[in-house]
Amino acid sequence: MLASQIVNMAAAACRKVRSLVTPSRRLSTTQFGEPESSSGIQSPVVRARRTRKEPSGFSVLLFPGQGSQFVGMGRGLWKYPNVKEMFSVAQKILGYDLLSLCLEGPEEELQKTVHCQPAVFVTSLAAVEKLHHENPKAIETCVAAAGFSVGEFAALVFSGAINFAEALYAVKVRAEAMQKASELVPSGMLSVIGKPQAQYKHACVQAKEHCKSLGVQDPVCSVANYLFPDGRVIAGHQQALDFLQQNSRRLHFIRTKPLPVSGAFHTELMASAAEPLREVLRQVEVRRPEISVYANVDGKRYMSESHVRRQLVKQLASPVKWEQTLHEIYERTQGETFPHTYEVGPGKQLGATLQKCNRRAFQMYTHVEVTTHEE
């Protein structure tokens, strides 16, 4: 079914969901600088924000990715405006009860790539509704956003670049294509924390040579996620990851941990997933983000509609440069204050990476809970 047909089917419910793109989202901004309206006319909101020069008066939103999901997420969000409509739209687009899966599981179903990516996407934007209800200033003063992997789609919806329903359909297609690509060869992802002398790329070369000795044709092993200094996720053929674990001490790895994912995401093993995503992104409407949104591919801001489409496709088989993204967002001169940072969505992994990359920025960090209790 075409994206346009899906969106038309969900149009009625989606009108309310569009309130996620609040009036403040319709302002284009420079990084912690002076925002201007897209029409060039200064609105009252713009004039008010121009008088505020301290970055501590602004906010940044971070959206988590696959791996942050857990059964029960969303239980603390149901009462907030628009959340019911969001999950209603999701049921129409996905063809199953996403809310029930988030709240009740079963866990093995929620963990599947085809389910967890839409689940994290919708739950994260529902968390935005909670933040907007409890702290509207955090939304009104937001000047930048970034999302980890599938979280980038949520960041773009929040920025006004893509409509909620269309983005969710793109996430659905993306997740299905990534799941299919994962099933082609035994592969996976390995979280690695290394000593300062660890050489990750050289370790991957050694792992690929080992694979060749086993008869593996065109082995893949590369850094898939740059998380924080000495923190990486390496992905590729399963034989390569086994080699890294077995030789971790010699490679100066302090800790290695396999991730519960179905394949080698953000490596060339995902190349077959690119065309389905490219095709669906041709069908959906994409606009220039109205706040600064940073791309996983290079840590730089999205500049145009074509840039968004191009980088989202490229992201599938390219490493997530999250550490570089955080440096780009929070770089500032000595003595300059930091913005408020909110992690909106399940888990606190992005806060943990921020703490390791920039302790001073982390002092202004808050996690928006997606359950009814503190975890």
PDB file of N, CA, C and O in Angstrom, residues 270-331:
ATOM      1  N   MET A 270      23.422  -3.789   5.560  1.00  0.00           N
ATOM      2  CA  MET A 270      22.088  -3.200   5.473  1.00  0.00           C
ATOM      3  C   MET A 270      21.818  -2.561   4.112  1.00  0.00           C
ATOM      4  O   MET A 270      20.774  -1.929   3.913  1.00  0.00           O
ATOM      5  N   ALA A 271      22.739  -2.737   3.170  1.00  0.00           N
ATOM      6  CA  ALA A 271      22.605  -2.070   1.865  1.00  0.00           C
ATOM      7  C   ALA A 271      21.297  -2.409   1.163  1.00  0.00           C
ATOM      8  O   ALA A 271      20.692  -1.558   0.498  1.00  0.00           O
ATOM      9  N   SER A 272      20.821  -3.647   1.319  1.00  0.00           N
ATOM     10  CA  SER A 272      19.588  -4.053   0.631  1.00  0.00           C
ATOM     11  C   SER A 272      18.347  -3.354   1.184  1.00  0.00           C
ATOM     12  O   SER A 272      17.297  -3.353   0.546  1.00  0.00           O
ATOM     13  N   ALA A 273      18.458  -2.758   2.362  1.00  0.00           N
ATOM     14  CA  ALA A 273      17.316  -2.051   2.963  1.00  0.00           C
ATOM     15  C   ALA A 273      17.185  -0.624   2.439  1.00  0.00           C
ATOM     16  O   ALA A 273      16.166   0.029   2.669  1.00  0.00           O
ATOM     17  N   ALA A 274      18.203  -0.155   1.730  1.00  0.00           N
ATOM     18  CA  ALA A 274      18.223   1.249   1.321  1.00  0.00           C
ATOM     19  C   ALA A 274      17.124   1.586   0.312  1.00  0.00           C
ATOM     20  O   ALA A 274      16.449   2.609   0.445  1.00  0.00           O
ATOM     21  N   GLU A 275      16.923   0.736  -0.693  1.00  0.00           N
ATOM     22  CA  GLU A 275      15.981   1.074  -1.752  1.00  0.00           C
ATOM     23  C   GLU A 275      14.534   1.166  -1.260  1.00  0.00           C
ATOM     24  O   GLU A 275      13.821   2.103  -1.633  1.00  0.00           O
ATOM     25  N   PRO A 276      14.054   0.228  -0.420  1.00  0.00           N
ATOM     26  CA  PRO A 276      12.681   0.389   0.099  1.00  0.00           C
ATOM     27  C   PRO A 276      12.494   1.700   0.871  1.00  0.00           C
ATOM     28  O   PRO A 276      11.454   2.364   0.726  1.00  0.00           O
ATOM     29  N   LEU A 277      13.495   2.089   1.659  1.00  0.00           N
ATOM     30  CA  LEU A 277      13.376   3.344   2.398  1.00  0.00           C
ATOM     31  C   LEU A 277      13.450   4.534   1.452  1.00  0.00           C
ATOM     32  O   LEU A 277      12.681   5.492   1.593  1.00  0.00           O
ATOM     33  N   ARG A 278      14.347   4.469   0.498  1.00  0.00           N
ATOM     34  CA  ARG A 278      14.455   5.560  -0.478  1.00  0.00           C
ATOM     35  C   ARG A 278      13.136   5.764  -1.215  1.00  0.00           C
ATOM     36  O   ARG A 278      12.682   6.894  -1.421  1.00  0.00           O
ATOM     37  N   GLU A 279      12.493   4.664  -1.575  1.00  0.00           N
ATOM     38  CA  GLU A 279      11.234   4.748  -2.310  1.00  0.00           C
ATOM     39  C   GLU A 279      10.133   5.375  -1.475  1.00  0.00           C
ATOM     40  O   GLU A 279       9.381   6.228  -1.960  1.00  0.00           O
ATOM     41  N   VAL A 280      10.022   4.992  -0.212  1.00  0.00           N
ATOM     42  CA  VAL A 280       8.961   5.556   0.613  1.00  0.00           C
ATOM     43  C   VAL A 280       9.238   7.023   0.928  1.00  0.00           C
ATOM     44  O   VAL A 280       8.309   7.839   1.015  1.00  0.00           O
ATOM     45  N   LEU A 281      10.494   7.401   1.056  1.00  0.00           N
ATOM     46  CA  LEU A 281      10.812   8.805   1.317  1.00  0.00           C
ATOM     47  C   LEU A 281      10.532   9.680   0.099  1.00  0.00           C
ATOM     48  O   LEU A 281      10.329  10.887   0.236  1.00  0.00           O
ATOM     49  N   ARG A 282      10.517   9.074  -1.078  1.00  0.00           N
ATOM     50  CA  ARG A 282      10.102   9.826  -2.273  1.00  0.00           C
ATOM     51  C   ARG A 282       8.613  10.155  -2.220  1.00  0.00           C
ATOM     52  O   ARG A 282       8.161  11.142  -2.808  1.00  0.00           O
ATOM     53  N   GLN A 283       7.835   9.317  -1.544  1.00  0.00           N
ATOM     54  CA  GLN A 283       6.380   9.456  -1.522  1.00  0.00           C
ATOM     55  C   GLN A 283       5.884  10.413  -0.433  1.00  0.00           C
ATOM     56  O   GLN A 283       4.785  10.954  -0.551  1.00  0.00           O
ATOM     57  N   VAL A 284       6.647  10.587   0.623  1.00  0.00           N
ATOM     58  CA  VAL A 284       6.174  11.419   1.731  1.00  0.00           C
ATOM     59  C   VAL A 284       6.655  12.856   1.551  1.00  0.00           C
ATOM     60  O   VAL A 284       7.663  13.120   0.879  1.00  0.00           O
ATOM     61  N   GLU A 285       5.926  13.758   2.162  1.00  0.00           N
ATOM     62  CA  GLU A 285       6.309  15.167   2.110  1.00  0.00           C
ATOM     63  C   GLU A 285       7.385  15.438   3.146  1.00  0.00           C
ATOM     64  O   GLU A 285       7.236  15.090   4.316  1.00  0.00           O
ATOM     65  N   VAL A 286       8.463  16.040   2.722  1.00  0.00           N
ATOM     66  CA  VAL A 286       9.554  16.402   3.631  1.00  0.00           C
ATOM     67  C   VAL A 286       9.795  17.897   3.516  1.00  0.00           C
ATOM     68  O   VAL A 286       9.851  18.448   2.416  1.00  0.00           O
ATOM     69  N   ARG A 287       9.916  18.559   4.648  1.00  0.00           N
ATOM     70  CA  ARG A 287      10.188  19.989   4.680  1.00  0.00           C
ATOM     71  C   ARG A 287      11.519  20.245   5.395  1.00  0.00           C
ATOM     72  O   ARG A 287      12.014  19.382   6.102  1.00  0.00           O
ATOM     73  N   ARG A 288      12.042  21.421   5.230  1.00  0.00           N
ATOM     74  CA  ARG A 288      13.258  21.799   5.949  1.00  0.00           C
ATOM     75  C   ARG A 288      12.932  21.887   7.440  1.00  0.00           C
ATOM     76  O   ARG A 288      11.946  22.506   7.821  1.00  0.00           O
ATOM     77  N   PRO A 289      13.732  21.261   8.318  1.00  0.00           N
ATOM     78  CA  PRO A 289      13.449  21.342   9.763  1.00  0.00           C
ATOM     79  C   PRO A 289      13.391  22.785  10.239  1.00  0.00           C
ATOM     80  O   PRO A 289      14.159  23.638   9.773  1.00  0.00           O
ATOM     81  N   GLU A 290      12.488  23.037  11.180  1.00  0.00           N
ATOM     82  CA  GLU A 290      12.287  24.396  11.673  1.00  0.00           C
ATOM     83  C   GLU A 290      13.090  24.694  12.927  1.00  0.00           C
ATOM     84  O   GLU A 290      13.027  25.807  13.462  1.00  0.00           O
ATOM     85  N   ILE A 291      13.810  23.694  13.401  1.00  0.00           N
ATOM     86  CA  ILE A 291      14.854  23.894  14.400  1.00  0.00           C
ATOM     87  C   ILE A 291      16.067  23.108  13.908  1.00  0.00           C
ATOM     88  O   ILE A 291      15.982  22.382  12.923  1.00  0.00           O
ATOM     89  N   SER A 292      17.183  23.238  14.586  1.00  0.00           N
ATOM     90  CA  SER A 292      18.377  22.496  14.189  1.00  0.00           C
ATOM     91  C   SER A 292      18.198  21.022  14.526  1.00  0.00           C
ATOM     92  O   SER A 292      17.954  20.677  15.681  1.00  0.00           O
ATOM     93  N   VAL A 293      18.303  20.152  13.516  1.00  0.00           N
ATOM     94  CA  VAL A 293      18.276  18.706  13.717  1.00  0.00           C
ATOM     95  C   VAL A 293      19.580  18.151  13.158  1.00  0.00           C
ATOM     96  O   VAL A 293      19.962  18.469  12.026  1.00  0.00           O
ATOM     97  N   TYR A 294      20.230  17.320  13.955  1.00  0.00           N
ATOM     98  CA  TYR A 294      21.564  16.835  13.600  1.00  0.00           C
ATOM     99  C   TYR A 294      21.497  15.402  13.081  1.00  0.00           C
ATOM    100  O   TYR A 294      20.871  14.534  13.678  1.00  0.00           O
ATOM    101  N   ALA A 295      22.174  15.153  11.959  1.00  0.00           N
ATOM    102  CA  ALA A 295      22.129  13.858  11.296  1.00  0.00           C
ATOM    103  C   ALA A 295      23.153  12.894  11.885  1.00  0.00           C
ATOM    104  O   ALA A 295      24.274  13.280  12.204  1.00  0.00           O
ATOM    105  N   ASN A 296      22.750  11.627  12.010  1.00  0.00           N
ATOM    106  CA  ASN A 296      23.639  10.585  12.507  1.00  0.00           C
ATOM    107  C   ASN A 296      24.860  10.381  11.616  1.00  0.00           C
ATOM    108  O   ASN A 296      25.947  10.034  12.090  1.00  0.00           O
ATOM    109  N   VAL A 297      24.679  10.580  10.325  1.00  0.00           N
ATOM    110  CA  VAL A 297      25.720  10.240   9.356  1.00  0.00           C
ATOM    111  C   VAL A 297      27.010  11.028   9.575  1.00  0.00           C
ATOM    112  O   VAL A 297      28.103  10.479   9.478  1.00  0.00           O
ATOM    113  N   ASP A 298      26.866  12.324   9.908  1.00  0.00           N
ATOM    114  CA  ASP A 298      28.062  13.152  10.057  1.00  0.00           C
ATOM    115  C   ASP A 298      28.000  14.122  11.235  1.00  0.00           C
ATOM    116  O   ASP A 298      28.941  14.889  11.452  1.00  0.00           O
ATOM    117  N   GLY A 299      26.906  14.104  11.994  1.00  0.00           N
ATOM    118  CA  GLY A 299      26.794  15.001  13.134  1.00  0.00           C
ATOM    119  C   GLY A 299      26.489  16.435  12.763  1.00  0.00           C
ATOM    120  O   GLY A 299      26.512  17.314  13.625  1.00  0.00           O
ATOM    121  N   LYS A 300      26.163  16.681  11.496  1.00  0.00           N
ATOM    122  CA  LYS A 300      25.896  18.046  11.041  1.00  0.00           C
ATOM    123  C   LYS A 300      24.395  18.294  10.910  1.00  0.00           C
ATOM    124  O   LYS A 300      23.599  17.371  10.812  1.00  0.00           O
ATOM    125  N   ARG A 301      24.021  19.577  10.885  1.00  0.00           N
ATOM    126  CA  ARG A 301      22.612  19.944  10.793  1.00  0.00           C
ATOM    127  C   ARG A 301      22.038  19.649   9.416  1.00  0.00           C
ATOM    128  O   ARG A 301      22.715  19.796   8.403  1.00  0.00           O
ATOM    129  N   TYR A 302      20.767  19.248   9.402  1.00  0.00           N
ATOM    130  CA  TYR A 302      20.042  19.115   8.144  1.00  0.00           C
ATOM    131  C   TYR A 302      19.799  20.507   7.573  1.00  0.00           C
ATOM    132  O   TYR A 302      19.393  21.417   8.289  1.00  0.00           O
ATOM    133  N   MET A 303      20.015  20.627   6.253  1.00  0.00           N
ATOM    134  CA  MET A 303      19.930  21.944   5.624  1.00  0.00           C
ATOM    135  C   MET A 303      18.773  22.090   4.637  1.00  0.00           C
ATOM    136  O   MET A 303      18.391  23.204   4.291  1.00  0.00           O
ATOM    137  N   SER A 304      18.211  20.975   4.145  1.00  0.00           N
ATOM    138  CA  SER A 304      17.165  21.071   3.125  1.00  0.00           C
ATOM    139  C   SER A 304      16.357  19.783   3.078  1.00  0.00           C
ATOM    140  O   SER A 304      16.726  18.778   3.704  1.00  0.00           O
ATOM    141  N   GLU A 305      15.270  19.821   2.320  1.00  0.00           N
ATOM    142  CA  GLU A 305      14.420  18.632   2.168  1.00  0.00           C
ATOM    143  C   GLU A 305      15.203  17.481   1.532  1.00  0.00           C
ATOM    144  O   GLU A 305      15.131  16.342   1.991  1.00  0.00           O
ATOM    145  N   SER A 306      15.946  17.771   0.468  1.00  0.00           N
ATOM    146  CA  SER A 306      16.703  16.712  -0.200  1.00  0.00           C
ATOM    147  C   SER A 306      17.797  16.161   0.705  1.00  0.00           C
ATOM    148  O   SER A 306      18.123  14.968   0.654  1.00  0.00           O
ATOM    149  N   HIS A 307      18.349  17.011   1.546  1.00  0.00           N
ATOM    150  CA  HIS A 307      19.372  16.588   2.495  1.00  0.00           C
ATOM    151  C   HIS A 307      18.787  15.574   3.480  1.00  0.00           C
ATOM    152  O   HIS A 307      19.418  14.550   3.801  1.00  0.00           O
ATOM    153  N   VAL A 308      17.572  15.825   3.946  1.00  0.00           N
ATOM    154  CA  VAL A 308      16.908  14.906   4.873  1.00  0.00           C
ATOM    155  C   VAL A 308      16.719  13.544   4.217  1.00  0.00           C
ATOM    156  O   VAL A 308      17.079  12.504   4.793  1.00  0.00           O
ATOM    157  N   ARG A 309      16.154  13.526   3.022  1.00  0.00           N
ATOM    158  CA  ARG A 309      15.908  12.256   2.324  1.00  0.00           C
ATOM    159  C   ARG A 309      17.215  11.489   2.093  1.00  0.00           C
ATOM    160  O   ARG A 309      17.289  10.287   2.312  1.00  0.00           O
ATOM    161  N   ARG A 310      18.232  12.209   1.654  1.00  0.00           N
ATOM    162  CA  ARG A 310      19.506  11.568   1.316  1.00  0.00           C
ATOM    163  C   ARG A 310      20.191  10.967   2.549  1.00  0.00           C
ATOM    164  O   ARG A 310      20.649   9.826   2.532  1.00  0.00           O
ATOM    165  N   GLN A 311      20.221  11.724   3.630  1.00  0.00           N
ATOM    166  CA  GLN A 311      20.937  11.264   4.826  1.00  0.00           C
ATOM    167  C   GLN A 311      20.197  10.143   5.553  1.00  0.00           C
ATOM    168  O   GLN A 311      20.834   9.252   6.137  1.00  0.00           O
ATOM    169  N   LEU A 312      18.874  10.157   5.531  1.00  0.00           N
ATOM    170  CA  LEU A 312      18.121   9.080   6.186  1.00  0.00           C
ATOM    171  C   LEU A 312      18.375   7.737   5.506  1.00  0.00           C
ATOM    172  O   LEU A 312      18.440   6.698   6.171  1.00  0.00           O
ATOM    173  N   VAL A 313      18.508   7.758   4.196  1.00  0.00           N
ATOM    174  CA  VAL A 313      18.814   6.518   3.473  1.00  0.00           C
ATOM    175  C   VAL A 313      20.255   6.101   3.733  1.00  0.00           C
ATOM    176  O   VAL A 313      20.542   4.935   4.019  1.00  0.00           O
ATOM    177  N   LYS A 314      21.152   7.065   3.675  1.00  0.00           N
ATOM    178  CA  LYS A 314      22.579   6.774   3.887  1.00  0.00           C
ATOM    179  C   LYS A 314      22.831   6.232   5.297  1.00  0.00           C
ATOM    180  O   LYS A 314      23.721   5.404   5.504  1.00  0.00           O
ATOM    181  N   GLN A 315      22.020   6.676   6.247  1.00  0.00           N
ATOM    182  CA  GLN A 315      22.192   6.273   7.652  1.00  0.00           C
ATOM    183  C   GLN A 315      22.124   4.760   7.845  1.00  0.00           C
ATOM    184  O   GLN A 315      22.794   4.198   8.710  1.00  0.00           O
ATOM    185  N   LEU A 316      21.327   4.074   7.046  1.00  0.00           N
ATOM    186  CA  LEU A 316      21.127   2.633   7.207  1.00  0.00           C
ATOM    187  C   LEU A 316      22.432   1.855   7.194  1.00  0.00           C
ATOM    188  O   LEU A 316      22.614   0.921   7.980  1.00  0.00           O
ATOM    189  N   ALA A 317      23.328   2.217   6.291  1.00  0.00           N
ATOM    190  CA  ALA A 317      24.576   1.469   6.123  1.00  0.00           C
ATOM    191  C   ALA A 317      25.793   2.278   6.559  1.00  0.00           C
ATOM    192  O   ALA A 317      26.918   1.909   6.262  1.00  0.00           O
ATOM    193  N   SER A 318      25.576   3.369   7.282  1.00  0.00           N
ATOM    194  CA  SER A 318      26.666   4.214   7.776  1.00  0.00           C
ATOM    195  C   SER A 318      26.674   4.207   9.301  1.00  0.00           C
ATOM    196  O   SER A 318      25.625   4.068   9.928  1.00  0.00           O
ATOM    197  N   PRO A 319      27.844   4.379   9.902  1.00  0.00           N
ATOM    198  CA  PRO A 319      27.893   4.395  11.370  1.00  0.00           C
ATOM    199  C   PRO A 319      27.154   5.589  11.960  1.00  0.00           C
ATOM    200  O   PRO A 319      27.112   6.671  11.353  1.00  0.00           O
ATOM    201  N   VAL A 320      26.555   5.381  13.119  1.00  0.00           N
ATOM    202  CA  VAL A 320      25.913   6.463  13.857  1.00  0.00           C
ATOM    203  C   VAL A 320      27.003   7.223  14.611  1.00  0.00           C
ATOM    204  O   VAL A 320      27.620   6.682  15.536  1.00  0.00           O
ATOM    205  N   LYS A 321      27.235   8.448  14.221  1.00  0.00           N
ATOM    206  CA  LYS A 321      28.287   9.253  14.855  1.00  0.00           C
ATOM    207  C   LYS A 321      27.680  10.083  15.983  1.00  0.00           C
ATOM    208  O   LYS A 321      27.593  11.308  15.909  1.00  0.00           O
ATOM    209  N   TRP A 322      27.286   9.383  17.024  1.00  0.00           N
ATOM    210  CA  TRP A 322      26.592  10.037  18.134  1.00  0.00           C
ATOM    211  C   TRP A 322      27.531  10.899  18.973  1.00  0.00           C
ATOM    212  O   TRP A 322      27.192  12.011  19.367  1.00  0.00           O
ATOM    213  N   GLU A 323      28.725  10.385  19.252  1.00  0.00           N
ATOM    214  CA  GLU A 323      29.698  11.174  20.008  1.00  0.00           C
ATOM    215  C   GLU A 323      29.999  12.483  19.284  1.00  0.00           C
ATOM    216  O   GLU A 323      30.014  13.560  19.892  1.00  0.00           O
ATOM    217  N   GLN A 324      30.200  12.400  17.975  1.00  0.00           N
ATOM    218  CA  GLN A 324      30.473  13.595  17.187  1.00  0.00           C
ATOM    219  C   GLN A 324      29.280  14.548  17.190  1.00  0.00           C
ATOM    220  O   GLN A 324      29.446  15.767  17.219  1.00  0.00           O
ATOM    221  N   THR A 325      28.071  13.984  17.169  1.00  0.00           N
ATOM    222  CA  THR A 325      26.859  14.806  17.212  1.00  0.00           C
ATOM    223  C   THR A 325      26.776  15.586  18.515  1.00  0.00           C
ATOM    224  O   THR A 325      26.467  16.790  18.525  1.00  0.00           O
ATOM    225  N   LEU A 326      27.053  14.915  19.622  1.00  0.00           N
ATOM    226  CA  LEU A 326      27.003  15.602  20.921  1.00  0.00           C
ATOM    227  C   LEU A 326      28.043  16.715  21.000  1.00  0.00           C
ATOM    228  O   LEU A 326      27.772  17.794  21.545  1.00  0.00           O
ATOM    229  N   HIS A 327      29.220  16.470  20.457  1.00  0.00           N
ATOM    230  CA  HIS A 327      30.244  17.526  20.457  1.00  0.00           C
ATOM    231  C   HIS A 327      29.767  18.714  19.618  1.00  0.00           C
ATOM    232  O   HIS A 327      29.980  19.875  19.986  1.00  0.00           O
ATOM    233  N   GLU A 328      29.111  18.423  18.510  1.00  0.00           N
ATOM    234  CA  GLU A 328      28.617  19.487  17.638  1.00  0.00           C
ATOM    235  C   GLU A 328      27.535  20.315  18.342  1.00  0.00           C
ATOM    236  O   GLU A 328      27.518  21.548  18.262  1.00  0.00           O
ATOM    237  N   ILE A 329      26.627  19.634  19.035  1.00  0.00           N
ATOM    238  CA  ILE A 329      25.525  20.337  19.710  1.00  0.00           C
ATOM    239  C   ILE A 329      26.018  21.168  20.884  1.00  0.00           C
ATOM    240  O   ILE A 329      25.593  22.314  21.079  1.00  0.00           O
ATOM    241  N   TYR A 330      26.935  20.614  21.670  1.00  0.00           N
ATOM    242  CA  TYR A 330      27.281  21.236  22.957  1.00  0.00           C
ATOM    243  C   TYR A 330      28.608  21.984  22.938  1.00  0.00           C
ATOM    244  O   TYR A 330      29.040  22.470  23.977  1.00  0.00           O
ATOM    245  N   GLU A 331      29.234  22.091  21.775  1.00  0.00           N
ATOM    246  CA  GLU A 331      30.487  22.844  21.721  1.00  0.00           C
ATOM    247  C   GLU A 331      30.228  24.313  22.029  1.00  0.00           C
ATOM    248  O   GLU A 331      29.314  24.925  21.497  1.00  0.00           O
TER     249      GLU A 331
END
